[in-house]
């Protein structure tokens, strides 16, 4: 169990929740998903050579199992790496994840409970989507599926990655004149989000 700290009001805050995590809900969630959907559509139009399903597989790790598999293949970020272990690897090169989008309405919770700690060990930022039992439906719509609990954005250097980088760097999405600003959020042990 991760170490616990208490905030100024005495609520427990998990130490595994880092600053690389953000929670989108309400209007912020709508704007985020719309901007990602537009970038997906424009990137899809630019590369029309592959069937849709294969194209999505190249751009995203879709589902908890695939996100977990890709994260486990990524080397953990540790200060000491034994040179003999690093040089003996003969596996195919991996494509790392730039960020992981997680629907917070996952039921049962244990399906995605391991993802925050695994992503933290690989220095992959998390973006939580919270939408009154509909986040997994909305996340699935991005990749043209019924539902998706987790989607990992593969680091491919395309327009989708540029948008995700903007979101992660400045936590701001430009939509015409409007700006969507982020405020730091902490998740308490009871799943409550505080600003």
Short mmCIF file of C-alpha atoms in Angstrom, two decimals:
data_model
loop_
_atom_site.label_atom_id
_atom_site.label_comp_id
_atom_site.label_asym_id
_atom_site.label_seq_id
_atom_site.Cartn_x
_atom_site.Cartn_y
_atom_site.Cartn_z
CA UNK A 1 0.00 0.00 0.00
CA UNK A 2 1.40 3.41 -0.94
CA UNK A 3 2.43 5.82 1.80
CA UNK A 4 -0.26 8.28 2.83
CA UNK A 5 -0.18 11.96 3.59
CA UNK A 6 -2.90 14.22 4.91
CA UNK A 7 -3.95 17.53 3.48
CA UNK A 8 -4.81 20.64 5.49
CA UNK A 9 -8.32 19.32 6.18
CA UNK A 10 -7.11 15.92 7.42
CA UNK A 11 -8.14 13.97 4.31
CA UNK A 12 -5.81 11.21 3.18
CA UNK A 13 -3.92 11.80 -0.06
CA UNK A 14 -2.14 8.89 -1.76
CA UNK A 15 1.52 9.55 -2.44
CA UNK A 16 1.32 7.64 -5.72
CA UNK A 17 -0.84 10.41 -7.16
CA UNK A 18 1.69 12.67 -8.83
CA UNK A 19 1.56 15.99 -10.58
CA UNK A 20 1.57 14.07 -13.87
CA UNK A 21 -2.10 13.24 -13.29
CA UNK A 22 -5.04 15.41 -14.15
CA UNK A 23 -8.78 14.87 -13.93
CA UNK A 24 -11.11 16.20 -16.60
CA UNK A 25 -14.84 16.46 -16.02
CA UNK A 26 -17.78 18.52 -17.19
CA UNK A 27 -17.08 21.20 -19.78
CA UNK A 28 -13.31 20.61 -19.58
CA UNK A 29 -13.90 16.96 -20.50
CA UNK A 30 -16.15 17.93 -23.42
CA UNK A 31 -13.52 20.28 -24.83
CA UNK A 32 -10.72 17.80 -24.33
CA UNK A 33 -12.54 14.99 -26.12
CA UNK A 34 -13.68 17.27 -28.96
CA UNK A 35 -10.15 18.50 -29.59
CA UNK A 36 -8.73 14.96 -29.51
CA UNK A 37 -11.51 13.76 -31.84
CA UNK A 38 -10.72 16.54 -34.34
CA UNK A 39 -7.01 15.68 -34.32
CA UNK A 40 -7.81 11.98 -34.80
CA UNK A 41 -10.06 12.77 -37.76
CA UNK A 42 -7.52 15.07 -39.40
CA UNK A 43 -4.64 12.60 -38.85
CA UNK A 44 -6.82 9.78 -40.19
CA UNK A 45 -7.59 11.77 -43.35
CA UNK A 46 -3.89 12.45 -43.89
CA UNK A 47 -2.98 8.74 -43.85
CA UNK A 48 -5.76 6.91 -45.63
CA UNK A 49 -3.70 3.87 -46.66
CA UNK A 50 -4.56 1.56 -43.74
CA UNK A 51 -7.90 0.14 -42.67
CA UNK A 52 -9.42 2.09 -39.78
CA UNK A 53 -8.97 -0.63 -37.14
CA UNK A 54 -5.29 -1.12 -37.96
CA UNK A 55 -4.69 2.64 -37.99
CA UNK A 56 -6.15 2.97 -34.49
CA UNK A 57 -3.95 0.09 -33.28
CA UNK A 58 -0.87 1.91 -34.57
CA UNK A 59 -1.77 5.18 -32.85
CA UNK A 60 -3.22 3.93 -29.55
CA UNK A 61 -2.96 1.11 -27.04
CA UNK A 62 -6.67 0.38 -26.57
CA UNK A 63 -7.96 -1.30 -23.42
CA UNK A 64 -6.53 -2.03 -20.00
CA UNK A 65 -4.70 -5.19 -21.11
CA UNK A 66 -2.94 -3.56 -24.05
CA UNK A 67 -2.05 -0.41 -22.07
CA UNK A 68 -0.62 -2.63 -19.32
CA UNK A 69 1.34 -4.68 -21.86
CA UNK A 70 2.88 -1.59 -23.48
CA UNK A 71 3.72 -0.03 -20.09
CA UNK A 72 5.37 -3.25 -18.92
CA UNK A 73 7.52 -3.35 -22.06
CA UNK A 74 8.73 0.18 -21.40
CA UNK A 75 11.84 0.27 -19.23
CA UNK A 76 11.23 1.58 -15.72
CA UNK A 77 12.85 4.90 -14.95
CA UNK A 78 15.41 4.10 -12.27
CA UNK A 79 18.67 5.80 -11.33
CA UNK A 80 20.73 2.62 -11.66
CA UNK A 81 20.46 0.27 -14.63
CA UNK A 82 22.82 -2.67 -14.84
CA UNK A 83 24.66 -2.44 -18.19
CA UNK A 84 24.73 -6.23 -18.61
CA UNK A 85 20.93 -6.44 -18.41
CA UNK A 86 20.37 -3.57 -20.84
CA UNK A 87 22.75 -4.96 -23.50
CA UNK A 88 21.39 -8.54 -23.44
CA UNK A 89 17.89 -7.60 -24.57
CA UNK A 90 17.00 -9.00 -27.96
CA UNK A 91 13.34 -8.00 -28.00
CA UNK A 92 11.84 -5.97 -30.78
CA UNK A 93 11.93 -2.21 -30.24
CA UNK A 94 8.94 -0.87 -28.37
CA UNK A 95 6.91 2.23 -28.97
CA UNK A 96 6.38 3.98 -25.67
CA UNK A 97 3.28 5.73 -24.48
CA UNK A 98 3.09 9.49 -24.33
CA UNK A 99 0.08 9.53 -21.97
CA UNK A 100 -2.70 7.28 -20.72
CA UNK A 101 -6.36 8.31 -20.69
CA UNK A 102 -8.32 6.46 -17.99
CA UNK A 103 -12.08 6.45 -17.47
CA UNK A 104 -12.72 6.85 -13.76
CA UNK A 105 -16.11 5.09 -13.95
CA UNK A 106 -14.46 1.68 -14.28
CA UNK A 107 -16.44 -1.04 -12.53
CA UNK A 108 -14.97 -3.06 -10.84
CA UNK A 109 -12.22 -0.66 -9.81
CA UNK A 110 -9.52 -3.33 -9.61
CA UNK A 111 -9.48 -3.57 -13.42
CA UNK A 112 -7.52 -0.33 -13.68
CA UNK A 113 -6.14 0.01 -10.15
CA UNK A 114 -2.62 -1.02 -11.20
CA UNK A 115 -2.27 1.52 -14.01
CA UNK A 116 -1.37 4.63 -11.94
CA UNK A 117 1.57 2.95 -10.19
CA UNK A 118 2.77 1.28 -13.39
CA UNK A 119 2.58 4.56 -15.33
CA UNK A 120 4.32 6.40 -12.50
CA UNK A 121 7.24 3.96 -12.61
CA UNK A 122 7.58 4.61 -16.37
CA UNK A 123 7.08 8.40 -16.05
CA UNK A 124 3.98 8.28 -18.26
CA UNK A 125 1.41 10.96 -17.35
CA UNK A 126 -2.20 9.98 -16.64
CA UNK A 127 -5.33 11.86 -17.62
CA UNK A 128 -8.43 10.79 -15.72
CA UNK A 129 -11.83 11.28 -17.34
CA UNK A 130 -14.78 11.61 -15.00
CA UNK A 131 -18.32 11.78 -16.38
CA UNK A 132 -21.15 10.32 -14.23
CA UNK A 133 -20.89 6.71 -15.43
CA UNK A 134 -20.25 7.76 -19.04
CA UNK A 135 -16.48 8.32 -19.29
CA UNK A 136 -15.79 4.82 -20.61
CA UNK A 137 -18.48 5.30 -23.27
CA UNK A 138 -17.03 8.63 -24.34
CA UNK A 139 -13.48 7.27 -24.33
CA UNK A 140 -14.62 4.38 -26.51
CA UNK A 141 -16.14 6.80 -29.02
CA UNK A 142 -12.68 8.27 -29.64
CA UNK A 143 -11.47 4.95 -31.05
CA UNK A 144 -14.81 3.90 -32.54
CA UNK A 145 -15.63 1.25 -29.94
CA UNK A 146 -18.58 0.91 -27.59
CA UNK A 147 -16.51 1.42 -24.43
CA UNK A 148 -12.87 1.74 -23.40
CA UNK A 149 -11.58 1.95 -19.84
CA UNK A 150 -8.04 2.98 -20.81
CA UNK A 151 -6.37 4.30 -23.93
CA UNK A 152 -2.64 4.83 -24.22
CA UNK A 153 -1.47 7.39 -26.77
CA UNK A 154 1.59 5.97 -28.51
CA UNK A 155 4.50 8.35 -29.04
CA UNK A 156 4.57 8.53 -32.83
CA UNK A 157 5.31 12.24 -33.41
CA UNK A 158 2.06 13.07 -35.21
CA UNK A 159 -0.66 15.72 -34.75
CA UNK A 160 -2.33 13.72 -31.98
CA UNK A 161 0.95 13.64 -30.04
CA UNK A 162 1.39 17.38 -30.50
CA UNK A 163 -2.06 18.01 -29.00
CA UNK A 164 -1.39 15.67 -26.07
CA UNK A 165 1.95 17.41 -25.51
CA UNK A 166 0.21 20.79 -25.39
CA UNK A 167 -2.30 19.42 -22.89
CA UNK A 168 0.43 17.95 -20.70
CA UNK A 169 2.81 20.90 -20.94
CA UNK A 170 0.49 23.79 -20.33
CA UNK A 171 -2.70 22.01 -19.32
CA UNK A 172 -4.40 24.37 -21.77
CA UNK A 173 -6.47 23.58 -24.81
CA UNK A 174 -6.92 26.31 -27.40
CA UNK A 175 -10.39 26.17 -28.90
CA UNK A 176 -10.80 29.26 -30.99
CA UNK A 177 -10.89 32.20 -28.58
CA UNK A 178 -11.71 30.17 -25.48
CA UNK A 179 -9.08 28.68 -23.21
CA UNK A 180 -9.48 25.74 -20.95
CA UNK A 181 -7.24 26.21 -17.94
CA UNK A 182 -6.31 23.50 -15.55
CA UNK A 183 -5.94 23.79 -11.82
CA UNK A 184 -3.97 21.28 -9.79
CA UNK A 185 -6.16 18.55 -8.35
CA UNK A 186 -5.59 15.98 -5.66
CA UNK A 187 -7.51 12.76 -5.26
CA UNK A 188 -8.38 11.77 -1.71
CA UNK A 189 -8.65 8.21 -0.45
CA UNK A 190 -12.42 8.37 -0.90
CA UNK A 191 -12.06 9.22 -4.61
CA UNK A 192 -13.04 12.85 -4.11
CA UNK A 193 -11.30 15.44 -6.25
CA UNK A 194 -10.26 18.65 -4.61
CA UNK A 195 -8.83 21.76 -6.27
#
